[in-house]
Short mmCIF file of C-alpha atoms in Angstrom, two decimals:
data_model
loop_
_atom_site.label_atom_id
_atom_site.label_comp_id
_atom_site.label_asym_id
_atom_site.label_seq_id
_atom_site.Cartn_x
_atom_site.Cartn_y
_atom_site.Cartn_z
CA UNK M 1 300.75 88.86 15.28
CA UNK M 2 300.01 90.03 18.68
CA UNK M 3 300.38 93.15 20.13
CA UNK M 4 299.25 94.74 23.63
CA UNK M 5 299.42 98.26 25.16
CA UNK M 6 299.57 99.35 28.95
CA UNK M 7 300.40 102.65 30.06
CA UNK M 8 304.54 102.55 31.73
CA UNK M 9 304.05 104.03 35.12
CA UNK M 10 301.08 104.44 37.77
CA UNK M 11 301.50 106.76 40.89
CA UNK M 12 298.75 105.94 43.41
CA UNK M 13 298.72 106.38 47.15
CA UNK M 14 298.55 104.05 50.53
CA UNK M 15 294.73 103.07 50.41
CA UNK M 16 293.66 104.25 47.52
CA UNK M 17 292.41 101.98 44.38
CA UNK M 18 294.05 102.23 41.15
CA UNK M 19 292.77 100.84 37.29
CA UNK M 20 295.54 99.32 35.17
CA UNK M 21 294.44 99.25 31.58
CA UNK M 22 295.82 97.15 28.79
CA UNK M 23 294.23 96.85 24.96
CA UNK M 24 295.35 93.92 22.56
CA UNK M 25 295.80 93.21 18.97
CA UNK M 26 295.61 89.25 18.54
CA UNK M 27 294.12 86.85 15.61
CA UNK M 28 291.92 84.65 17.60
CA UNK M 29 291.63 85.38 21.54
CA UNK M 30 291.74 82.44 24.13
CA UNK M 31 292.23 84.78 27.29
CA UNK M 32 294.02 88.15 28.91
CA UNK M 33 295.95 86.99 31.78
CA UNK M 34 297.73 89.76 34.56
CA UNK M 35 301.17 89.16 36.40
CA UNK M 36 303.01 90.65 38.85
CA UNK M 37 306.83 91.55 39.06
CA UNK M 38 308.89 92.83 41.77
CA UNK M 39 312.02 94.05 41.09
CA UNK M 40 314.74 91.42 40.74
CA UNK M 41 311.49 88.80 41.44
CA UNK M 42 310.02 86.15 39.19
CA UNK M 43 306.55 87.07 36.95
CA UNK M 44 303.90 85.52 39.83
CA UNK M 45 300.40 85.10 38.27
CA UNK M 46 297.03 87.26 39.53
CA UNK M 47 294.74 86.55 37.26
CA UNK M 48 293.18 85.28 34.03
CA UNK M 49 289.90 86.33 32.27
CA UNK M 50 288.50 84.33 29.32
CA UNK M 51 284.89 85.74 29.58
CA UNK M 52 283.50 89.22 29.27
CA UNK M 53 283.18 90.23 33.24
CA UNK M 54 284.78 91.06 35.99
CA UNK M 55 287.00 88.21 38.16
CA UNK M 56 287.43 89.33 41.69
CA UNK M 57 290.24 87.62 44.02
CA UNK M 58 290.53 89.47 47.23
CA UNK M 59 292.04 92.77 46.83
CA UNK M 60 292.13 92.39 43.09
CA UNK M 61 290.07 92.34 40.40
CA UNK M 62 290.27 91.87 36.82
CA UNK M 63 288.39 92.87 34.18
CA UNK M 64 287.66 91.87 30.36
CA UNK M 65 285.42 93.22 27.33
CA UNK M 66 286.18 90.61 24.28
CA UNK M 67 284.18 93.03 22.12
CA UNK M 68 286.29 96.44 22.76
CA UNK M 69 289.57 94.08 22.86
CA UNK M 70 290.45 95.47 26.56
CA UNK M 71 290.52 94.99 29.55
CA UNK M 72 292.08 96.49 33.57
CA UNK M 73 293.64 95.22 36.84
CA UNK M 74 291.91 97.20 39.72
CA UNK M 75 293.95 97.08 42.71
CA UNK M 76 292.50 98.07 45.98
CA UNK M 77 293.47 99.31 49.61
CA UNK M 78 296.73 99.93 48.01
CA UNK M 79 299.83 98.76 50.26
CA UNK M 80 303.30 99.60 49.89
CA UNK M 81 303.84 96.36 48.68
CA UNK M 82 301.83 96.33 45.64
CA UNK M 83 305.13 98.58 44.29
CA UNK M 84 305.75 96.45 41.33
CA UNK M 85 305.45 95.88 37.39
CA UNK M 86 302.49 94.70 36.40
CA UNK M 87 302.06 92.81 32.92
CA UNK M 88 299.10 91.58 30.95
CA UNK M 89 299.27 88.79 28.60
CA UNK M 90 297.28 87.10 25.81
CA UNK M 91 297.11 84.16 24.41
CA UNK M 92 295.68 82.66 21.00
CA UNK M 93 294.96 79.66 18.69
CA UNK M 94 298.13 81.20 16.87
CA UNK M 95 300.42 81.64 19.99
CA UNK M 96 299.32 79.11 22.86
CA UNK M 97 302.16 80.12 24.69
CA UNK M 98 301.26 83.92 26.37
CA UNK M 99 302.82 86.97 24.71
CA UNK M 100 303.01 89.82 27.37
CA UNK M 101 302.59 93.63 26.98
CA UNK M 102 305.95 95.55 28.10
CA UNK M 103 304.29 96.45 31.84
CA UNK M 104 303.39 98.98 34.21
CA UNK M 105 305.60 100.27 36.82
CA UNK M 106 303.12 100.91 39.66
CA UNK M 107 304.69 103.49 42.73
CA UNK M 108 302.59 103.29 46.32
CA UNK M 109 303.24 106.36 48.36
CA UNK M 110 303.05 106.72 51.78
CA UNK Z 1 309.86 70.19 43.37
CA UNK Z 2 308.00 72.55 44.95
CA UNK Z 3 308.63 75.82 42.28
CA UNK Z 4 310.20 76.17 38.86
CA UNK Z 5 314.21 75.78 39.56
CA UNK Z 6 316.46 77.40 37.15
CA UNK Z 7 320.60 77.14 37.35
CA UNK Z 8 322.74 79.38 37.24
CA UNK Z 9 321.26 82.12 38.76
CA UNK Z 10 323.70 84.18 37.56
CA UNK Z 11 326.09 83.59 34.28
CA UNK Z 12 328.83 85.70 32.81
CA UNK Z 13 330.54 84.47 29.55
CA UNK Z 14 333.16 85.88 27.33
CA UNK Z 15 331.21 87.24 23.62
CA UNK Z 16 332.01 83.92 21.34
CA UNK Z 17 331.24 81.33 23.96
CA UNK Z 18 328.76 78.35 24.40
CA UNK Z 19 325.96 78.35 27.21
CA UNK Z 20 323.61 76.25 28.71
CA UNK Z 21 320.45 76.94 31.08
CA UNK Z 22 319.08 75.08 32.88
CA UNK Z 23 314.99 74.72 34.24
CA UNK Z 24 313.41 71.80 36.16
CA UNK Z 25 309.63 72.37 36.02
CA UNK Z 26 307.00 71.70 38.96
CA UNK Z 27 306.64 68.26 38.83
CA UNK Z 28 303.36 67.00 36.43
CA UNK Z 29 303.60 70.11 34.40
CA UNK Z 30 303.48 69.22 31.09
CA UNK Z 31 304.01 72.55 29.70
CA UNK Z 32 307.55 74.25 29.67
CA UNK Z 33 308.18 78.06 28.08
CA UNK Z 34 311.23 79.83 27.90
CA UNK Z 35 311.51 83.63 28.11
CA UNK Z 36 313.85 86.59 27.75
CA UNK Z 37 313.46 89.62 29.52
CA UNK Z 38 315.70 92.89 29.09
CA UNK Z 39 315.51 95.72 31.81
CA UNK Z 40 312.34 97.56 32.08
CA UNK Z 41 310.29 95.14 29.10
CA UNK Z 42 307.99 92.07 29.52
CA UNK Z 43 308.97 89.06 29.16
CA UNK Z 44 309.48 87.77 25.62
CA UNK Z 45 308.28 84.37 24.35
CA UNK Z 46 311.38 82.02 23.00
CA UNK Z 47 310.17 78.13 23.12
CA UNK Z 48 307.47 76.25 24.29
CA UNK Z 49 307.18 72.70 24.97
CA UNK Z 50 304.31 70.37 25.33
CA UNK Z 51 306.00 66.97 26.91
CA UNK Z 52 309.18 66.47 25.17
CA UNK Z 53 308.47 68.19 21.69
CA UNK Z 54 308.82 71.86 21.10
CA UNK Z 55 305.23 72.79 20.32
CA UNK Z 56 306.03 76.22 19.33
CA UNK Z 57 309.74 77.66 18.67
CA UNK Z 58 308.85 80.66 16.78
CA UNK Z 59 310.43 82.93 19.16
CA UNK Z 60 313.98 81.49 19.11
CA UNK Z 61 315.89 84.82 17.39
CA UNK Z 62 317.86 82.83 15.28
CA UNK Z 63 319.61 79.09 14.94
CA UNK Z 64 322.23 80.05 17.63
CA UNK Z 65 318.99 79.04 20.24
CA UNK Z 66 318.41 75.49 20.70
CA UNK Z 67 316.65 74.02 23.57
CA UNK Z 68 315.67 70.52 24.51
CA UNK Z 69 313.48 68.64 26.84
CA UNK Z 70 314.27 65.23 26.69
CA UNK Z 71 312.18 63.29 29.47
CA UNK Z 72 309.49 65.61 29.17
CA UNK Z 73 311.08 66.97 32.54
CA UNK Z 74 314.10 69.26 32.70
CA UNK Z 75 315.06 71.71 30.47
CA UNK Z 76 318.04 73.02 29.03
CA UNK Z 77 318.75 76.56 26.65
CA UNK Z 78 321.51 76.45 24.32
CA UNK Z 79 322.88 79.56 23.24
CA UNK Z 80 326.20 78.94 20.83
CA UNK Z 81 328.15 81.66 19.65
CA UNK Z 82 327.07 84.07 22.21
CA UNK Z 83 326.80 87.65 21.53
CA UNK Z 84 326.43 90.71 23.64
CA UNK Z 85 322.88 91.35 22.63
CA UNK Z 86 322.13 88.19 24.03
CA UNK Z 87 322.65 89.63 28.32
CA UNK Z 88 319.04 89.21 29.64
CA UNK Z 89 317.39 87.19 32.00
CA UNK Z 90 316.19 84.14 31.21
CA UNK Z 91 312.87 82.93 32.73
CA UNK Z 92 311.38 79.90 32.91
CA UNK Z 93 307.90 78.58 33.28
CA UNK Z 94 305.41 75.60 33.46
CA UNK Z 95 301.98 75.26 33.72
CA UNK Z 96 299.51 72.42 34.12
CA UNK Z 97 297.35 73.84 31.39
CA UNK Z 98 294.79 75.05 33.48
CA UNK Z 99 293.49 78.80 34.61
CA UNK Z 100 295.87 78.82 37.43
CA UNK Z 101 298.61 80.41 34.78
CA UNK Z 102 301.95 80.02 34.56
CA UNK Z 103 304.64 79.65 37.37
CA UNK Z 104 308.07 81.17 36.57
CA UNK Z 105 311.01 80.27 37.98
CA UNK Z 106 313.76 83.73 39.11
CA UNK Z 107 315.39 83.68 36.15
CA UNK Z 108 318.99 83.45 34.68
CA UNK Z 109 320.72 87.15 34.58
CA UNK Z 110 323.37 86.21 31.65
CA UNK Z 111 326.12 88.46 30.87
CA UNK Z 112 327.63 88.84 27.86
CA UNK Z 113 331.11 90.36 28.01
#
């Protein structure tokens, strides 16, 4: 089976940079993957990281260690409108389709 | 189309009933996954289809889900007998198969009453 933990909720203010970790359990490992989810919104995709690195797209990164079966979303310059759920995801030879972790409810402040 | 499409948007059914839902993928995605996701979790795998054949229905609960893609195109999720456990929303997605992930449609909110 698969299994994935993130913590629930992140508090972070206007401009500031926050890490969003997530550690999996899988048999086999094709890739960690991160979406984001506003409420009432549709999962929209941010990222995916097959290799052992870090995969920067603008204002986000993401990060992945194969070996220590982890890896984090690193959101900078926070704005107001990164408020949202964030999930990651994994994906295997035994489950091709992604299998997501239960998400983190990230809060901007002013 | 230009995004995932899914009808209803919004369906509320008497406990006992039959329901169908409905996805039409981006076209030339050949890969089509169905989802359930309850308030405050992640989305949780159903079905997933590769073309027309359901590559992977392990996370169907039990034989009261049935879904179909018959073209290799549109989508529909069959839920007989429906019970009041069953009030999520339903998401679907396709994909190309590529890095660029998976693109969800917003999701049926189904109520069971």
């Amino acid at each position: 089976g698969q299994s994935l933990e993130q913590p629930s909720e992140v508090t972070a203010v206007e401009g500031a940079i926050v890490q969003i970790n997530c550690t999996y359990q899988t048999s086999g490992f094709y890739g960690l993957s991160w979406y984001q989810q506003h409420d009432g919104g549709a999962p929209t995709f941010l990222s995916y990281n097959a290799l052992d690195g870090l995969e920067e797209t603008g204002r986000f990164s993401s990060f992945l260690s194969r070996s220590d079966s982890y890896g984090y979303l690193l959101l900078q310059e926070l704005q107001m409108k990164d408020s949202a759920s964030y999930f990651c995801a994994v994906n295997s030879p035994g489950r091709r389709a992604l299998t997501f972790g239960s998400g983190t409810r990230l809060q901007v402040q002013p | 189309g230009a995004g995932v499409s899914q009808t209803p948007s919004n369906k509320v059914t008497e406990k006992g009933k039959y329901v169908e839902l409905r996805c039409d993928p981006i076209s030339g995605h050949t890969a089509l996954y169905w989802y359930r996701q309850s308030l405050g979790q992640g989305p949780e795998f159903l079905i997933y289809f590769q073309g027309t054949g359901a590559a992977d229905d392990s996370g169907l609960p039990n034989d009261r889900f049935f879904a179909v893609r018959p073209e290799g195109s549109v989508s529909t999720l069959k839920i007989q007998r429906t019970e009041r456990g069953d009030s999520a929303v339903y998401l679907c997605a396709s994909s190309s198969g590529g890095r660029d992930g998976y693109t969800f449609g917003s999701g049926t909110r189904l109520t069971v009453v």
